[in-house]
Coordinates of C-alpha atoms and ligand atoms in Angstrom, one line a residue:
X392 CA 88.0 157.0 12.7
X393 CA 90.0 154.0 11.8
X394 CA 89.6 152.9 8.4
X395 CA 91.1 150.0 5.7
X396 CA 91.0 150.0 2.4
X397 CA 92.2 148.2 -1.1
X398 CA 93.9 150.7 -2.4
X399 CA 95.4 148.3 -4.4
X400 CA 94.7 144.7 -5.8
X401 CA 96.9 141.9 -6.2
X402 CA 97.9 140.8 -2.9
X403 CA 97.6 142.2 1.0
X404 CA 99.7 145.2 0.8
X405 CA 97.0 146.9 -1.0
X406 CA 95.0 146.7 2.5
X407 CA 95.8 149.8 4.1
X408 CA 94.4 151.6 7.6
X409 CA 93.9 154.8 7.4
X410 CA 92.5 157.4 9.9
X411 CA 89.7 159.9 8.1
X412 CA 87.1 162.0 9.5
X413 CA 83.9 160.6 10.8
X414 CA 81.3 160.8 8.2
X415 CA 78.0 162.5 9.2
X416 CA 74.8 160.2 8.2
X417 CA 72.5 162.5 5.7
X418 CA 69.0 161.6 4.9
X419 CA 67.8 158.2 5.4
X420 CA 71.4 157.2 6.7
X421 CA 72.3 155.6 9.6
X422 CA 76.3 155.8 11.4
X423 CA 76.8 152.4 12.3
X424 CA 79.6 151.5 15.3
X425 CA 81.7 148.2 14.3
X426 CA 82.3 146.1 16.8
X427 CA 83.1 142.9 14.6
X428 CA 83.7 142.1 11.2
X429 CA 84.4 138.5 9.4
X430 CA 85.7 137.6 5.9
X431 CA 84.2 135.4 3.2
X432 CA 86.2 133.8 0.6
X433 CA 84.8 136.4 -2.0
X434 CA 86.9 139.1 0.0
X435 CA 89.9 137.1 -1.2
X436 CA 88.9 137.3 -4.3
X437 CA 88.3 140.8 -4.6
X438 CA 91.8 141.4 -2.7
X439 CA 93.2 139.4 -5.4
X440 CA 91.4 141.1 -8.7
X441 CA 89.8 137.9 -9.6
X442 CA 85.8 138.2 -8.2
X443 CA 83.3 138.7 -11.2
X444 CA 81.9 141.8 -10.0
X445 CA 84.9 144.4 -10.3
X446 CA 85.6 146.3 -6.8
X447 CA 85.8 150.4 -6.7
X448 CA 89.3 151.7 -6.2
X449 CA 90.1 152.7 -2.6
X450 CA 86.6 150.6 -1.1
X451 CA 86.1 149.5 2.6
X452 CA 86.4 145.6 2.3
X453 CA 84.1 142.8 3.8
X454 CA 80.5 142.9 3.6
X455 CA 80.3 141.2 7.0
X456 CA 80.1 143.6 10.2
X457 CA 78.1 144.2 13.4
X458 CA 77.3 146.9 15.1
X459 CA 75.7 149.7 17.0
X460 CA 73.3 152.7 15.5
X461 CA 75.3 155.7 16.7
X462 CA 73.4 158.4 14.6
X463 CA 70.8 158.8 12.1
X464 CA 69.9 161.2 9.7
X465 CA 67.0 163.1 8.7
X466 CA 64.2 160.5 8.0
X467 CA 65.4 157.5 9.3
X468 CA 62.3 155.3 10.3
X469 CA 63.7 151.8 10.4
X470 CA 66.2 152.2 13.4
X471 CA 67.1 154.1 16.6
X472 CA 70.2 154.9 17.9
X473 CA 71.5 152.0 20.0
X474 CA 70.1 149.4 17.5
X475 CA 72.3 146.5 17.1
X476 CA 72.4 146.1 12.9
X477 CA 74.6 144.3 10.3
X478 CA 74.6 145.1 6.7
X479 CA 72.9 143.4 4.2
X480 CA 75.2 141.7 1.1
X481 CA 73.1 143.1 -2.0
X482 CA 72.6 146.0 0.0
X483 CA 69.7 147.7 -2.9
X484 CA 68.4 143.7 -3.3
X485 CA 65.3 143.9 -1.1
X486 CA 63.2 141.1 -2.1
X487 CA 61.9 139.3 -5.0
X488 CA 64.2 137.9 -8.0
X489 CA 68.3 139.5 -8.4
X490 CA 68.3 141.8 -11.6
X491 CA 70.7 144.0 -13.1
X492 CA 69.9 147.5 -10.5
X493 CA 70.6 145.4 -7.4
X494 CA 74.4 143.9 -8.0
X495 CA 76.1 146.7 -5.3
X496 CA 77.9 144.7 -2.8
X497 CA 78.9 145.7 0.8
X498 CA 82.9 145.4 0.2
X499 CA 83.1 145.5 -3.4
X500 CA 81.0 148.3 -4.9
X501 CA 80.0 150.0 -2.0
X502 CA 82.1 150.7 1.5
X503 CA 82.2 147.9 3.6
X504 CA 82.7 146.9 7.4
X505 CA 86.2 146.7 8.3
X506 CA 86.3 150.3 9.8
X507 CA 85.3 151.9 12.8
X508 CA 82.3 153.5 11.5
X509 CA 79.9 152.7 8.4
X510 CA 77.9 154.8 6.7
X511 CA 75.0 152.9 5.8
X512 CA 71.8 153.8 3.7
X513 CA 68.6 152.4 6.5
X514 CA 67.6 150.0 3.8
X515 CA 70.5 148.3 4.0
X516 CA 70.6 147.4 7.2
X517 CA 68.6 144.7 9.5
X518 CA 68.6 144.3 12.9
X519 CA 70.3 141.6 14.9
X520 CA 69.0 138.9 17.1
X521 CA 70.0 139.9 21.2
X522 CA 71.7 136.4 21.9
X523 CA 74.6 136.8 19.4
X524 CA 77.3 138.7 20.6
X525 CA 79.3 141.2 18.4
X526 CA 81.7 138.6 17.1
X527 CA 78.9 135.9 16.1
X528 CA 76.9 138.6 14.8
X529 CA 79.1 139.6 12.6
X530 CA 79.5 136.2 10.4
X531 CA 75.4 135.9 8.8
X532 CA 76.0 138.5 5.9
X533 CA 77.3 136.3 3.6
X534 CA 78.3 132.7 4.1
X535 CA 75.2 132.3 6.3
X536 CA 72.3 133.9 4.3
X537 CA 73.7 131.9 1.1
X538 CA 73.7 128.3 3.4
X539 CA 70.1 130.0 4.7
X540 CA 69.0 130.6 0.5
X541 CA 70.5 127.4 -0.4
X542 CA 68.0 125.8 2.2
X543 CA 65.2 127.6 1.4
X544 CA 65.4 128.1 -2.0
X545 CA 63.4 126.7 -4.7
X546 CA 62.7 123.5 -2.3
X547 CA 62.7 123.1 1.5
X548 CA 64.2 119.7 2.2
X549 CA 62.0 117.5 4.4
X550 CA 62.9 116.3 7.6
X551 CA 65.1 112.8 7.6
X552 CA 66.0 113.6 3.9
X553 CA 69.9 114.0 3.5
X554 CA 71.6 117.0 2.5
X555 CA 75.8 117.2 1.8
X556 CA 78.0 119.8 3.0
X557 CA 81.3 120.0 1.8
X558 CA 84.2 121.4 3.6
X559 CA 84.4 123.2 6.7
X560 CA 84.3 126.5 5.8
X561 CA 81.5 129.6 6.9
X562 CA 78.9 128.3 4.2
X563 CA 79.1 124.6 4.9
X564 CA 79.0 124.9 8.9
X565 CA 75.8 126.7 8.5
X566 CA 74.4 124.8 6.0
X567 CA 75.0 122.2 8.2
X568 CA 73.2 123.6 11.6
X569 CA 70.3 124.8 9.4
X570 CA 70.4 121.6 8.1
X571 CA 70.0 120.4 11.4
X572 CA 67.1 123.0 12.7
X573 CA 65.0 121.6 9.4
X574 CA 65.2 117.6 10.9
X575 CA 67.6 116.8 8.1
X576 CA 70.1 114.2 8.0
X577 CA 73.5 115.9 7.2
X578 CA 76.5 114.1 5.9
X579 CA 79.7 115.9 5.7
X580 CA 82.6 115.7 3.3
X581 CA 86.0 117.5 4.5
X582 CA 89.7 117.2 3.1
X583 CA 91.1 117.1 6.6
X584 CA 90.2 113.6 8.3
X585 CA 91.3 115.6 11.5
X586 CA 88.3 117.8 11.3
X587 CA 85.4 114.6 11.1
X588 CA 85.0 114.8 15.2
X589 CA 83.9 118.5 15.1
X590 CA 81.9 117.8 12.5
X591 CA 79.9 115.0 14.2
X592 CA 79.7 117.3 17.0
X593 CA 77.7 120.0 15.4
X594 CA 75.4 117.0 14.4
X595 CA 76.8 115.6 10.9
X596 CA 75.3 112.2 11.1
X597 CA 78.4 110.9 8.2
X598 CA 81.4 112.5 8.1
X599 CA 83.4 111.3 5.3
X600 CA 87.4 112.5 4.7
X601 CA 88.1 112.7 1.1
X602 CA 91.7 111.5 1.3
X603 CA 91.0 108.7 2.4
X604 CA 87.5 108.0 0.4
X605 CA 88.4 109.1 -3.2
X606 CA 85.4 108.2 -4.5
X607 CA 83.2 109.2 -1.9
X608 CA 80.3 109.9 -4.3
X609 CA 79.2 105.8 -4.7
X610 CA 80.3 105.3 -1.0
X611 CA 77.5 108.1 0.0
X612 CA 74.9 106.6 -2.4
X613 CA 74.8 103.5 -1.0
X614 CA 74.9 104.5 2.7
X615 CA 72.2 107.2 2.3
X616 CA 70.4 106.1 -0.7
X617 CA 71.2 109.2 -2.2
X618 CA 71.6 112.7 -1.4
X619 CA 68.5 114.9 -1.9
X620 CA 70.3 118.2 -1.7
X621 CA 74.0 119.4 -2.3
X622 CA 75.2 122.5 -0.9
X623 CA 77.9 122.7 -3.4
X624 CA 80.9 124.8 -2.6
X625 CA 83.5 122.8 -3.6
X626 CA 83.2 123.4 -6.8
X627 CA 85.0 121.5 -9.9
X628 CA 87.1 119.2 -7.1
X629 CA 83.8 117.8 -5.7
X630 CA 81.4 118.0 -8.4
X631 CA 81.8 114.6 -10.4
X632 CA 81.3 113.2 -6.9
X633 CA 78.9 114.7 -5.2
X634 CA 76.6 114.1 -8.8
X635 CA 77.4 110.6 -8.0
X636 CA 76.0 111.0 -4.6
X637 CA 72.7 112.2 -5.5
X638 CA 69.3 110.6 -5.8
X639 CA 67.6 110.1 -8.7
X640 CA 65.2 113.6 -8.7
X641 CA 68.3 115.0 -6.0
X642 CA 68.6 118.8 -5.8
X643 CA 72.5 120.4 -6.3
X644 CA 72.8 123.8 -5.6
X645 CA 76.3 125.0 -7.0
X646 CA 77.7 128.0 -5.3
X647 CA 81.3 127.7 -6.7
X648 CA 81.9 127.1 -10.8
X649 CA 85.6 127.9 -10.8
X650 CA 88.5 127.3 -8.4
X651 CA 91.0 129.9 -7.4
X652 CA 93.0 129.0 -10.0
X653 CA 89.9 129.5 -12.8
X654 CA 89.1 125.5 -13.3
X655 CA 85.5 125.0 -14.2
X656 CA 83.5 122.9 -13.2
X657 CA 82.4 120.3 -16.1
X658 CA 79.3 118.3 -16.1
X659 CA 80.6 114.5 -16.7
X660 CA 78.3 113.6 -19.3
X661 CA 77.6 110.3 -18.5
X662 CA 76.9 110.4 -14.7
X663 CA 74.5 112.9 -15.8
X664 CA 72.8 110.7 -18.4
X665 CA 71.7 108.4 -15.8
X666 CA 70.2 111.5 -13.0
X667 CA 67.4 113.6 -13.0
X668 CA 68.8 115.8 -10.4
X669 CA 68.9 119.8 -10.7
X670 CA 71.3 121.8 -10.8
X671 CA 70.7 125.1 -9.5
X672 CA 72.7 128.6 -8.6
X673 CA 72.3 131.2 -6.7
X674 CA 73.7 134.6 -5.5
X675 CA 73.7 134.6 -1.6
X676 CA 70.4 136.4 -1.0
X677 CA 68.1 139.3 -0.7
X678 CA 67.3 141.3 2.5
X679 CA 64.3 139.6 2.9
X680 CA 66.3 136.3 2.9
X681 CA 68.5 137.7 5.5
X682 CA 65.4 138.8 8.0
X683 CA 64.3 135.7 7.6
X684 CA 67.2 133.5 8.4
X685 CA 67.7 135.6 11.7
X686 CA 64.2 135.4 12.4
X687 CA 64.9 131.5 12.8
X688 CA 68.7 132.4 14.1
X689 CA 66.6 134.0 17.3
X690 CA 64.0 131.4 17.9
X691 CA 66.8 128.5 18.1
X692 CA 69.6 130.7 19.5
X693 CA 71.7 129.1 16.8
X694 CA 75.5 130.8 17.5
X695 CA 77.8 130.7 14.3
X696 CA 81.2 128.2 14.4
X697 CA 84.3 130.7 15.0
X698 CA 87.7 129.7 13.9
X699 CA 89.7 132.3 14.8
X700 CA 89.5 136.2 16.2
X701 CA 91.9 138.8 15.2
X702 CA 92.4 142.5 16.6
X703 CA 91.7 145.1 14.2
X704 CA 94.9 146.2 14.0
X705 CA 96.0 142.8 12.4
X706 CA 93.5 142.7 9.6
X707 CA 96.2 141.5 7.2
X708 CA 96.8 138.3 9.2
X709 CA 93.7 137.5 9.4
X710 CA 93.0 138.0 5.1
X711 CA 96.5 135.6 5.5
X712 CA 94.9 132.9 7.8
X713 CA 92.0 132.9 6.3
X714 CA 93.7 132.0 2.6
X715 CA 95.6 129.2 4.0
X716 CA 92.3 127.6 3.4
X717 CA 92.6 125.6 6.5
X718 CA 89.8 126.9 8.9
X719 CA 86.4 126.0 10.6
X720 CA 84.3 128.0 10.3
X721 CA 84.6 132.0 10.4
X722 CA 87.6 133.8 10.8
X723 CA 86.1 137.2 12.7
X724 CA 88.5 140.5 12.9
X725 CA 87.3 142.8 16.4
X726 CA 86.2 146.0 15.6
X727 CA 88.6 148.9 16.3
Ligands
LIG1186 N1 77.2 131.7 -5.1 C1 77.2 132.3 -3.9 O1 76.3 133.1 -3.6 C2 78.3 132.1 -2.9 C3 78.2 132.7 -1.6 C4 79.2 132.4 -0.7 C5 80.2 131.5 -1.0 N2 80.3 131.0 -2.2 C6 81.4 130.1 -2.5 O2 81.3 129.0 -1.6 C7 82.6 128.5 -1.3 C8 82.8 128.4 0.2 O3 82.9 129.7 0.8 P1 83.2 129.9 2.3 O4 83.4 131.4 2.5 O5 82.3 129.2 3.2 O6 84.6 129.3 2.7 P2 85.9 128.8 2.1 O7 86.9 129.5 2.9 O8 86.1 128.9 0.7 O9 85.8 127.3 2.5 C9 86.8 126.8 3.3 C10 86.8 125.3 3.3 O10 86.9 124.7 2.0 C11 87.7 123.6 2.2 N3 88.9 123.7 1.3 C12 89.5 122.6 0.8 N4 90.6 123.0 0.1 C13 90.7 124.3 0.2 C14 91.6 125.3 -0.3 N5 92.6 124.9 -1.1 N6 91.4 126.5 0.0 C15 90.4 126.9 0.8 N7 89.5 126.0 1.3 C16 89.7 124.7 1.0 C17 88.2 123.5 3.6 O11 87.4 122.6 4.3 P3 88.0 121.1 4.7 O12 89.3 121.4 5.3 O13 87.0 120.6 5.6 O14 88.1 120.4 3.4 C18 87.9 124.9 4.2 O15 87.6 124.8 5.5 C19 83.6 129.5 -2.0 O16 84.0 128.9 -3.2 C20 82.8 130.7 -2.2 O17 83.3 131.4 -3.3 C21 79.4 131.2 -3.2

């Protein structure tokens, strides 16, 4: 079988194919077929040496794959072969509250999907929904169970309230649509005033471009009365403003603390003085989390936003699109 891996970090020479025997699944394993696979900014991070969690040498990148059962071993109860299945992010996380035993990540700790085959334990696996096909299945993992968890969390918001997305990358576009499924009111804040009619499209009811609104904090304040939840994934360019957008009691869950080049974020002390909102963070999500989001992924037929598709052969151009930072939505690579 085909295979990548980082057998080196630093940059995108380190991603290497290689072809390597076909692993047989022992007990309680299942042999999973990739047809798809999609990145998340975290597998730039680990490709560059800077994500928190420290990757093993010679791993099978990207936690985000779909595909067939093609064997099982001894045991297996959850699946049968044919079974469409993607992976699950904290693949030993199964429900409840993170803790210390469950950190292994598809991708970073433990093989990943960008190879022909994955060996899988059955516990870290769910199955898929029938609509999606293999490249749309391949993008929930990640950026759409931690748009799904930042939903859900500690608060559902209520329908007509108004939640920000920022940017237009995998976690913001779903935020958005499962914005949208709850009855929410979703404004939109991108860097790239091109992008605003796509956004409207997929249902952002504000769409504001950040060149050319600065300070589009106040501007969102008074148009919406204030934001009742943040998807934050920004990080410390957006912070300061999207504090400024929020309600008095608003909700901002912050999924990025650092940029890529290790800014912070930092609290501005008096914008904070004057707000009661919370600020809240979380780690994608648990498998639990997952089921659940593609329980409500089936019953709307809700299809991910695509940005781009890449044979498996040109995995490194897709890592090297994907950087450029300017996408919308997921950048998928085919399976082999
Ligand atoms: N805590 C967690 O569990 C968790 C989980 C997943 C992701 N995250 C974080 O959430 C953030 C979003 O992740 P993602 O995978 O959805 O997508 P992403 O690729 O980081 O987001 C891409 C979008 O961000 C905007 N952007 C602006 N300047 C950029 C730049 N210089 N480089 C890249 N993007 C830029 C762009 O939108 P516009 O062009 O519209 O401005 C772009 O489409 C990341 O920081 C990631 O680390 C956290």
């Amino acid at each position: 079988m085909r295979t990548y891996r980082l057998e080196e970090f630093g940059d995108i020479e380190g991603l290497v194919m290689r072809k390597e025997a076909l692993p047989k699944p022992g007990a309680n394993q299942i042999l999973v077929r990739v047809r798809a696979a999609s990145l998340n900014r975290r597998d730039t991070m680990i490709l560059n040496g800077t994500y928190p969690l420290a990757p093993r040498a010679g791993i099978v990148p990207l936690s985000d794959g779909a595909g067939e059962v093609a064997a099982a071993g001894d045991g297996v109860t959850r699946f049968a072969i044919g079974d469409r299945v993607t992976g699950s992010y904290f693949a030993r996380w199964i429900d409840g509250r993170m803790h210390p035993c469950v950190v292994d990540q598809l991708g970073c700790t433990l093989d990943g999907m960008l190879s022909e085959y994955a060996l899988l334990d059955e516990q870290w696996a769910v199955r898929l929904p029938d609509h999606l096909s293999w490249q749309e299945a391949a993008t929930f993992t990640c950026a759409g169970l931690t748009a799904w968890s930042a939903l859900t969390g500690a608060e559902i918001p209520k329908p007509g309230q108004w939640v920000l997305v920022i940017g237009s990358g995998g976690v913001a576009l779903f935020a958005l649509q499962f914005a949208k499924l709850m009855g929410c009111r979703v404004a939109a804040v991108t860097s790239r005033a091109e992008k605003a009619d796509r956004l409207r499209a997929l249902g952002a009811d504000l769409v504001i471009a950040a060149a050319e609104t600065p300070e589009w904090g106040m501007k969102l304040r008074e148009v919406t009365g204030g934001i009742d939840l943040v998807v934050e994934t920004g990080g410390p360019a957006t912070f300061a403003q999207s504090l400024i957008a929020s309600s008095l009691y608003g909700r901002i869950v912050l999924l990025t603390v650092q940029d890529q080049k290790g800014k912070p974020v930092e609290i501005p002390g008096a914008v904070y003085q004057r707000s009661l909102v919370t600020i809240s963070r979380l780690f994608v999500g648990s498998r639990n989390g997952l089921e659940a989001m593609l329980a409500a992924v089936a019953t709307h037929r809700l299809k991910p936003i695509i940005d781009k598709v890449f044979p498996f052969a040109e995995a490194r151009e897709a890592y090297r699109h994907f950087q450029l930072g300017d996408v919308f939505g997921k950048v998928v690579i085919d399976g082999a």
